[in-house]
Coordinates of C-alpha atoms and ligand atoms in Angstrom, one line a residue:
M1 CA 13.3 40.4 27.4
G2 CA 9.6 41.3 26.6
T3 CA 10.1 40.9 22.8
K4 CA 11.8 37.8 23.6
L5 CA 8.6 36.6 25.6
I6 CA 6.1 37.9 23.1
V7 CA 8.2 35.9 20.4
L8 CA 8.4 32.7 22.2
A9 CA 4.8 32.6 22.9
I10 CA 3.8 33.3 19.1
V11 CA 6.3 30.8 18.1
S12 CA 4.5 28.1 20.7
T13 CA 1.0 29.2 19.7
L14 CA 2.1 28.6 16.0
L15 CA 4.0 25.5 16.9
A16 CA 0.5 24.2 18.9
Y17 CA -1.7 25.2 16.1
Y18 CA 0.5 23.5 13.5
V19 CA 0.9 20.3 15.8
Y20 CA -2.8 20.0 17.0
I21 CA -5.1 18.4 14.7
P22 CA -8.4 16.9 15.9
L23 CA -8.1 13.1 15.8
P24 CA -10.8 10.6 16.6
E25 CA -11.3 9.2 19.9
A26 CA -10.9 5.7 19.2
V27 CA -7.4 6.5 18.2
D28 CA -4.8 5.5 20.8
E29 CA -1.7 7.6 21.4
R30 CA -3.2 10.5 20.1
L31 CA -0.5 13.0 21.0
K32 CA 2.2 10.8 19.2
L33 CA 0.3 10.4 16.3
M34 CA -0.1 14.4 16.2
L35 CA 4.0 14.6 16.6
V36 CA 4.4 12.2 13.8
D37 CA 1.8 13.5 11.4
A38 CA 3.4 17.2 12.2
C39 CA 6.7 15.8 11.0
F40 CA 5.2 14.4 7.8
R41 CA 3.1 17.6 7.3
S42 CA 6.4 19.8 7.8
L43 CA 8.2 17.5 5.1
E44 CA 5.4 17.7 2.7
H45 CA 5.4 21.5 3.0
L46 CA 9.2 21.9 2.5
A47 CA 8.7 19.4 -0.5
E48 CA 6.0 21.6 -2.0
L49 CA 8.3 24.7 -1.5
T50 CA 11.5 22.8 -3.0
E51 CA 9.2 22.1 -5.7
L52 CA 7.7 25.2 -6.3
V53 CA 11.2 26.8 -6.6
G54 CA 12.3 24.4 -9.1
F55 CA 14.8 22.9 -7.1
K56 CA 13.5 19.4 -6.7
H57 CA 10.9 17.1 -7.5
Y58 CA 8.2 16.8 -4.7
M59 CA 8.9 13.1 -4.3
E60 CA 12.6 13.4 -4.1
M61 CA 12.3 15.6 -1.5
M62 CA 10.0 13.1 0.5
M63 CA 12.7 10.4 -0.2
V64 CA 14.8 11.8 2.6
L65 CA 12.7 9.8 4.8
T66 CA 13.2 6.8 3.3
V67 CA 17.0 7.2 2.7
A68 CA 17.3 7.9 6.4
E69 CA 15.6 4.8 7.8
S70 CA 17.6 2.6 5.2
V71 CA 19.3 -0.4 6.8
A72 CA 22.4 -2.6 5.7
P73 CA 21.5 -6.2 5.1
S74 CA 22.8 -8.0 8.5
S75 CA 22.5 -11.6 9.3
D76 CA 22.0 -13.1 12.7
E77 CA 21.5 -15.9 14.6
N78 CA 18.1 -16.4 13.2
V79 CA 17.9 -15.0 9.8
N80 CA 20.3 -14.8 6.8
V81 CA 20.0 -11.8 5.0
T82 CA 21.3 -11.1 1.5
D83 CA 21.0 -8.5 -1.2
T84 CA 20.7 -9.9 -4.5
T85 CA 19.0 -9.7 -7.8
F86 CA 16.1 -12.0 -9.4
N87 CA 16.4 -11.6 -13.3
K88 CA 17.9 -8.0 -12.6
V89 CA 15.3 -6.8 -10.2
P90 CA 17.1 -6.0 -6.8
V91 CA 15.7 -8.2 -3.8
R92 CA 16.2 -8.4 -0.2
V93 CA 15.9 -12.2 0.9
Y94 CA 15.7 -13.5 4.4
E95 CA 16.2 -16.8 5.0
P96 CA 15.7 -18.5 8.4
S97 CA 18.9 -20.2 9.7
G98 CA 19.0 -23.2 11.6
H99 CA 18.3 -26.4 10.9
R100 CA 14.6 -27.4 10.9
P101 CA 13.4 -30.3 9.0
G102 CA 11.1 -30.0 6.1
L103 CA 10.3 -27.4 3.3
K104 CA 9.7 -23.7 4.2
R105 CA 6.9 -21.4 3.3
A106 CA 7.8 -18.1 1.4
V107 CA 6.3 -14.6 1.5
I108 CA 7.1 -12.1 -1.4
F109 CA 6.9 -8.7 0.3
M110 CA 6.0 -5.6 -1.8
H111 CA 6.6 -2.5 0.2
G112 CA 4.2 0.8 0.6
G113 CA 5.3 4.3 -0.2
G114 CA 2.8 5.2 -3.1
W115 CA 4.8 3.8 -6.0
C116 CA 7.0 6.8 -5.5
L117 CA 8.7 6.2 -2.0
G118 CA 9.9 3.6 0.2
S119 CA 12.1 0.8 0.2
S120 CA 12.5 -2.9 1.4
K121 CA 15.8 -1.7 3.2
M122 CA 13.6 0.6 5.6
Q123 CA 14.1 -0.1 9.0
P124 CA 10.1 -1.6 9.8
Y125 CA 10.1 -3.3 6.7
D126 CA 13.4 -5.1 7.5
L127 CA 12.2 -5.7 11.1
L128 CA 9.0 -7.0 9.7
S129 CA 10.7 -9.6 7.2
R130 CA 12.9 -10.6 10.2
R131 CA 9.8 -11.4 12.1
S132 CA 8.1 -13.0 9.5
A133 CA 10.9 -15.2 8.4
T134 CA 11.7 -16.7 12.1
E135 CA 8.2 -16.8 13.4
L136 CA 7.0 -18.6 9.9
N137 CA 10.1 -20.7 9.2
A138 CA 9.8 -18.8 5.8
V139 CA 11.9 -17.2 3.2
I140 CA 11.0 -13.6 2.5
V141 CA 11.8 -11.9 -0.8
S142 CA 11.4 -8.2 -0.1
V143 CA 11.4 -6.6 -3.8
E144 CA 13.2 -3.4 -4.2
Y145 CA 11.2 -2.4 -7.3
R146 CA 11.8 1.0 -9.4
L147 CA 9.8 4.2 -8.4
A148 CA 8.2 6.9 -9.8
P149 CA 8.9 10.1 -10.6
E150 CA 11.7 8.4 -12.6
H151 CA 9.7 5.5 -13.5
H152 CA 6.0 5.3 -14.1
F153 CA 3.4 2.3 -14.3
P154 CA 4.0 -0.4 -15.6
D155 CA 7.6 -0.6 -14.4
Q156 CA 6.8 -1.2 -10.5
F157 CA 4.3 -3.7 -11.6
N158 CA 6.7 -5.4 -13.9
D159 CA 9.7 -5.5 -11.6
V160 CA 7.3 -7.1 -8.9
Y161 CA 5.9 -9.6 -11.6
T162 CA 9.4 -10.4 -12.9
V163 CA 10.1 -11.4 -9.4
V164 CA 7.4 -13.6 -8.4
K165 CA 7.8 -15.2 -11.8
Y166 CA 11.7 -16.0 -10.9
F167 CA 10.8 -17.2 -7.6
L168 CA 8.0 -19.7 -8.5
Q169 CA 10.4 -21.7 -10.8
R170 CA 11.0 -25.3 -9.8
D171 CA 14.5 -25.0 -9.3
V172 CA 14.6 -21.7 -7.7
L173 CA 12.0 -23.1 -5.1
V174 CA 14.4 -26.0 -4.5
Q175 CA 17.4 -23.7 -4.2
Y176 CA 15.8 -22.1 -1.5
L177 CA 14.1 -25.2 0.1
V178 CA 10.2 -23.8 -0.4
D179 CA 7.5 -25.7 -0.5
P180 CA 5.7 -24.7 -4.1
G181 CA 2.5 -25.1 -2.5
R182 CA 3.1 -22.5 0.6
V183 CA 4.1 -19.3 -1.3
A184 CA 2.5 -16.0 -0.4
V185 CA 2.2 -12.7 -2.1
S186 CA 1.8 -9.8 0.3
G187 CA 2.2 -5.8 0.8
D188 CA 1.2 -2.7 2.4
S189 CA -0.4 0.1 0.6
A190 CA 0.9 0.6 -2.7
G191 CA 2.5 -2.9 -2.0
G192 CA -0.8 -4.3 -1.4
N193 CA -1.8 -2.7 -4.8
L194 CA 1.1 -4.6 -6.3
A195 CA 0.3 -8.0 -4.6
A196 CA -2.8 -8.1 -5.6
A197 CA -2.2 -7.2 -9.3
V198 CA 0.4 -9.8 -9.5
A199 CA -1.8 -12.3 -7.9
Q200 CA -4.4 -11.7 -10.7
Q201 CA -1.9 -11.5 -13.6
I202 CA 0.0 -14.5 -12.8
Q203 CA -2.7 -17.1 -13.0
E204 CA -3.1 -16.3 -16.6
D205 CA 0.6 -16.5 -17.3
P206 CA 0.8 -20.4 -18.9
E207 CA 4.6 -20.3 -18.1
V208 CA 3.9 -20.2 -14.4
H209 CA 3.3 -23.6 -13.2
A210 CA 3.7 -23.3 -9.3
E211 CA 0.7 -21.2 -7.6
I212 CA 0.2 -18.4 -5.1
K213 CA -1.5 -19.8 -2.1
I214 CA -2.1 -16.7 -0.2
Q215 CA -2.6 -13.2 -0.9
A216 CA -2.3 -10.8 1.8
L217 CA -3.3 -7.3 1.6
I218 CA -2.7 -4.8 4.2
Y219 CA -4.7 -1.3 3.4
P220 CA -4.3 -1.7 -0.3
A221 CA -4.8 0.9 -2.9
L222 CA -6.8 -0.8 -5.9
Q223 CA -9.3 1.8 -7.7
T224 CA -8.6 4.7 -9.9
I225 CA -12.0 5.3 -10.8
D226 CA -13.5 7.2 -7.5
F227 CA -11.5 9.6 -5.1
N228 CA -14.5 10.4 -3.3
T229 CA -15.4 7.1 -1.8
P230 CA -16.9 7.7 2.0
S231 CA -13.4 6.8 2.9
Y232 CA -11.9 9.1 1.0
Q233 CA -14.3 12.1 2.2
Q234 CA -14.2 10.9 5.8
N235 CA -10.6 10.8 6.4
E236 CA -9.6 13.5 3.9
N237 CA -7.1 15.0 6.6
M238 CA -6.6 12.0 8.2
P239 CA -2.8 11.2 9.4
I240 CA -0.7 10.2 7.8
L241 CA -2.1 9.9 4.3
P242 CA -4.3 12.9 3.9
K243 CA -6.2 12.6 0.3
T244 CA -4.2 14.9 -1.1
L245 CA -1.2 12.8 -1.0
M246 CA -2.6 9.9 -2.1
V247 CA -4.3 11.2 -5.3
R248 CA -0.8 12.8 -5.9
F249 CA 0.9 9.1 -5.4
W250 CA -1.9 7.8 -8.2
S251 CA -1.1 10.6 -10.4
E252 CA 2.6 10.4 -10.2
Y253 CA 2.4 6.6 -10.6
F254 CA 1.1 7.2 -14.4
S255 CA 2.8 10.4 -15.0
C256 CA 4.2 13.8 -13.9
D257 CA 1.5 15.8 -15.9
K258 CA -0.1 18.2 -13.5
L259 CA -3.1 18.2 -15.5
L260 CA -3.9 14.6 -14.4
L261 CA -3.3 15.4 -10.8
K262 CA -5.8 18.5 -11.2
N263 CA -8.2 16.2 -12.8
M264 CA -8.0 13.3 -10.1
M265 CA -8.2 15.8 -7.5
A266 CA -11.2 17.0 -8.8
N267 CA -12.6 13.5 -9.4
S268 CA -13.1 14.4 -13.1
H269 CA -10.3 12.3 -14.8
A270 CA -12.9 9.9 -16.2
T271 CA -12.3 8.7 -19.8
L272 CA -14.8 6.8 -22.1
E273 CA -12.6 3.9 -21.5
S274 CA -13.7 4.2 -17.4
R275 CA -17.1 4.4 -18.3
G276 CA -17.7 0.8 -18.5
L277 CA -15.5 -0.2 -15.6
S278 CA -17.3 2.3 -12.8
N279 CA -19.9 -0.4 -11.7
F280 CA -17.0 -2.4 -10.3
A281 CA -16.0 0.2 -7.8
N282 CA -19.4 1.4 -7.5
W283 CA -19.5 1.7 -3.6
S284 CA -23.4 1.8 -3.3
I285 CA -23.2 -1.7 -4.2
H286 CA -20.0 -2.9 -2.8
L287 CA -19.9 -1.5 0.7
P288 CA -21.7 -2.4 3.6
E289 CA -24.2 -0.1 4.9
E290 CA -22.3 0.9 8.0
F291 CA -19.4 2.4 5.6
R292 CA -22.0 4.2 3.4
K293 CA -23.4 5.9 6.2
D294 CA -25.4 9.3 4.9
Y295 CA -22.5 10.0 2.0
R296 CA -24.2 10.4 -1.1
Y297 CA -22.9 8.4 -4.5
A298 CA -22.4 11.0 -7.0
L299 CA -19.9 10.1 -9.8
P300 CA -19.5 12.9 -12.0
D301 CA -21.3 12.4 -15.4
R302 CA -19.3 10.3 -17.3
E303 CA -21.1 11.6 -20.7
N304 CA -19.2 14.8 -20.3
V305 CA -16.0 13.4 -19.8
D306 CA -13.0 15.0 -21.3
S307 CA -11.0 12.2 -23.3
S308 CA -8.4 14.7 -24.8
V309 CA -6.1 13.9 -21.6
R310 CA -5.4 10.2 -22.1
I311 CA -2.9 9.1 -19.7
P312 CA -2.4 5.3 -20.6
G313 CA -2.5 2.8 -17.7
V314 CA -5.1 4.8 -15.3
F315 CA -7.4 2.1 -15.6
D316 CA -5.3 -1.1 -16.4
P317 CA -6.2 -3.7 -13.9
R318 CA -2.6 -4.2 -13.5
A319 CA -2.8 -0.8 -11.8
A320 CA -6.2 -1.2 -10.3
P321 CA -6.9 -4.7 -9.4
L322 CA -10.6 -4.1 -8.3
L323 CA -11.4 -3.0 -11.8
V324 CA -12.1 -6.5 -13.3
E325 CA -14.9 -8.7 -13.9
D326 CA -16.2 -10.9 -11.4
E327 CA -15.1 -14.0 -13.6
K328 CA -11.4 -12.8 -13.1
L329 CA -12.0 -13.2 -9.5
K330 CA -13.3 -16.3 -8.8
A331 CA -10.0 -18.6 -9.5
L332 CA -7.9 -15.9 -7.2
P333 CA -6.1 -17.1 -4.3
Q334 CA -7.1 -16.9 -0.5
A335 CA -6.7 -13.3 0.6
Y336 CA -6.1 -11.6 4.1
I337 CA -7.0 -8.3 3.8
A338 CA -6.8 -5.4 6.5
T339 CA -8.3 -2.3 6.3
C340 CA -8.6 0.7 9.1
E341 CA -11.2 2.9 9.9
Y342 CA -9.3 6.4 9.6
D343 CA -8.0 5.7 6.2
V344 CA -8.5 7.0 2.6
L345 CA -8.2 3.5 1.3
R346 CA -10.6 1.6 3.8
D347 CA -13.0 1.5 1.0
D348 CA -10.9 0.1 -1.6
G349 CA -10.0 -2.8 0.5
T350 CA -13.5 -3.5 2.0
M351 CA -14.8 -3.3 -1.8
Y352 CA -12.4 -5.9 -3.0
A353 CA -12.9 -8.1 0.0
M354 CA -17.1 -8.0 -0.5
R355 CA -16.3 -8.5 -4.2
L356 CA -14.0 -11.7 -3.5
K357 CA -16.2 -13.3 -1.2
K358 CA -19.2 -12.8 -3.7
A359 CA -17.1 -14.5 -6.3
G360 CA -16.3 -17.3 -3.7
V361 CA -12.7 -16.8 -2.7
Q362 CA -12.0 -17.5 0.6
V363 CA -11.5 -14.0 2.4
T364 CA -10.4 -13.1 5.8
H365 CA -11.2 -9.3 6.1
V366 CA -9.9 -7.7 9.3
H367 CA -11.1 -4.1 9.9
Y368 CA -9.5 -2.1 12.5
E369 CA -12.1 0.4 14.1
D370 CA -9.2 2.3 16.0
S371 CA -6.3 2.5 13.3
F372 CA -5.2 4.6 10.5
H373 CA -3.1 4.6 7.4
G374 CA 0.4 3.6 8.1
A375 CA 0.3 2.0 11.5
F376 CA 1.5 -1.3 10.0
M377 CA 4.9 -0.2 9.5
F378 CA 4.8 2.1 13.0
I379 CA 6.7 -1.0 15.0
T380 CA 10.1 0.8 15.5
W381 CA 11.4 3.6 18.1
P382 CA 10.4 6.2 17.9
T383 CA 7.8 5.8 15.9
D384 CA 6.1 2.7 17.5
F385 CA 2.5 2.4 18.1
A386 CA 0.5 -0.4 20.1
I387 CA -1.7 -0.4 17.3
G388 CA 1.0 -0.9 14.7
Q389 CA 2.4 -4.1 16.8
K390 CA -1.3 -5.3 17.2
M391 CA -1.7 -5.3 13.5
V392 CA 1.5 -7.2 12.7
S393 CA 1.1 -9.9 15.0
H394 CA -2.1 -10.5 13.8
Y395 CA -1.0 -10.8 10.3
I396 CA 1.8 -12.9 11.2
D397 CA -0.7 -15.2 13.3
W398 CA -2.9 -15.6 10.6
L399 CA -0.3 -16.3 8.0
R400 CA 1.1 -19.3 10.4
K401 CA -2.3 -20.8 10.3
N402 CA -2.9 -20.3 6.8
L403 CA -0.1 -20.3 4.5
Ligands
NAG1 C1 23.4 -17.2 3.7 O1 22.6 -17.1 2.2 C2 23.3 -17.2 1.1 C3 22.7 -17.1 -0.2 O2 21.7 -18.0 -0.2 C4 24.6 -18.4 1.2 O3 25.2 -18.4 0.4 C5 25.1 -18.2 2.5 O4 26.0 -19.2 2.7 C6 24.0 -18.3 3.6 N1 24.9 -17.9 5.1 C7 24.7 -18.7 6.1 C8 25.5 -18.2 7.3 O5 23.7 -19.5 5.8
NAG2 C1 -23.8 2.5 -8.9 O1 -25.0 1.8 -8.2 C2 -26.1 2.6 -8.0 C3 -27.1 1.4 -7.5 O2 -27.2 0.2 -7.8 C4 -26.8 2.8 -9.2 O3 -27.9 3.7 -9.3 C5 -25.9 3.8 -10.0 O4 -26.3 4.0 -11.3 C6 -24.4 3.1 -10.2 N1 -23.4 3.9 -10.7 C7 -22.4 3.8 -11.7 C8 -21.7 4.8 -12.1 O5 -22.7 2.8 -12.3

């Protein structure tokens, strides 16, 4: 009896210690977030373990969540949902039912998950697409692009690009009753990265005649120069995307090479090529004072770069859309950019918003002082957060007014 009590006491102390992480006062529903974070961390530890013993790649283990949350395409009285392919790339298409007159809007949506995880079929994304289709009277194309570690850059980008290009064809827009002047690309996290990259590349494609009207980027990842921006430092251990996981996502996007991961973690992955690009992500120039705080700008000395490890693509603008000249930003579509204070990617989105504005692009930058990475998809039970609902509602309202 006594032993049992002692064991119980030890287990609950360990558990409490494991679950408890200090969270900022500004964040609501902290206990719930701690529990969600503890679940994520457990899965991450399990994934590390299975990888260590050589049983499965880390990301394969992490994929269980994606699979567990997957839902079948089911139509209802508001939306007609179909799984199909656009030029061989799988997509899930949501068409508003009913006979509303006139042409519809369209949103091509890219889910998040660090180019390694996630799916258009996950319940929160499915719900988001249904809500968007119904409330915006829009056709939603949710792209099921290929993922790392099986597929690396530029496969993810190419899949998304293929879908956008396919959809922008005149006859396809006619088939879906979509107004060619009211098409948006949108995505969260890695999906925001893909949406931003597509918006840049498609404007240079002579074969594309229709335009993208809006790019909506929800806490996007946009640059590979510096994994030590003030937000990376401030939010290193914030749920649900600690710096270690974000950097792992980046390195897996390009390669399974552990040396790349190691160098990226140390922020010493620079090459001769990246030296010329570092100003595009120089946060001492492109961040507002209140984000820079007392952090010191200290990019490793670019003269001493070890260019023996050259992984193609790391500084390619299709992977890191922040790393382009101002000239390339000028003609970009109107942007909606959401960032969260408690997110390693806060500064990526903020720098892009600042640079786009300077280049003369119309930008709505919504910064959530009380939110964290991932909140946008925390909209389904049991991981529903009021802040997630608020972010989604604001996004849809904004699209209603601007798309
Ligand atoms: C749903 O959409 C598909 C593909 O566009 C179409 O073939 C089908 O007739 C639609 N179903 C309904 C009930 O509108
Ligand atoms: C970043 O900008 C600051 C301020 O203009 C400048 O002193 C620094 O050299 C820049 N760093 C890089 C790597 O471009």
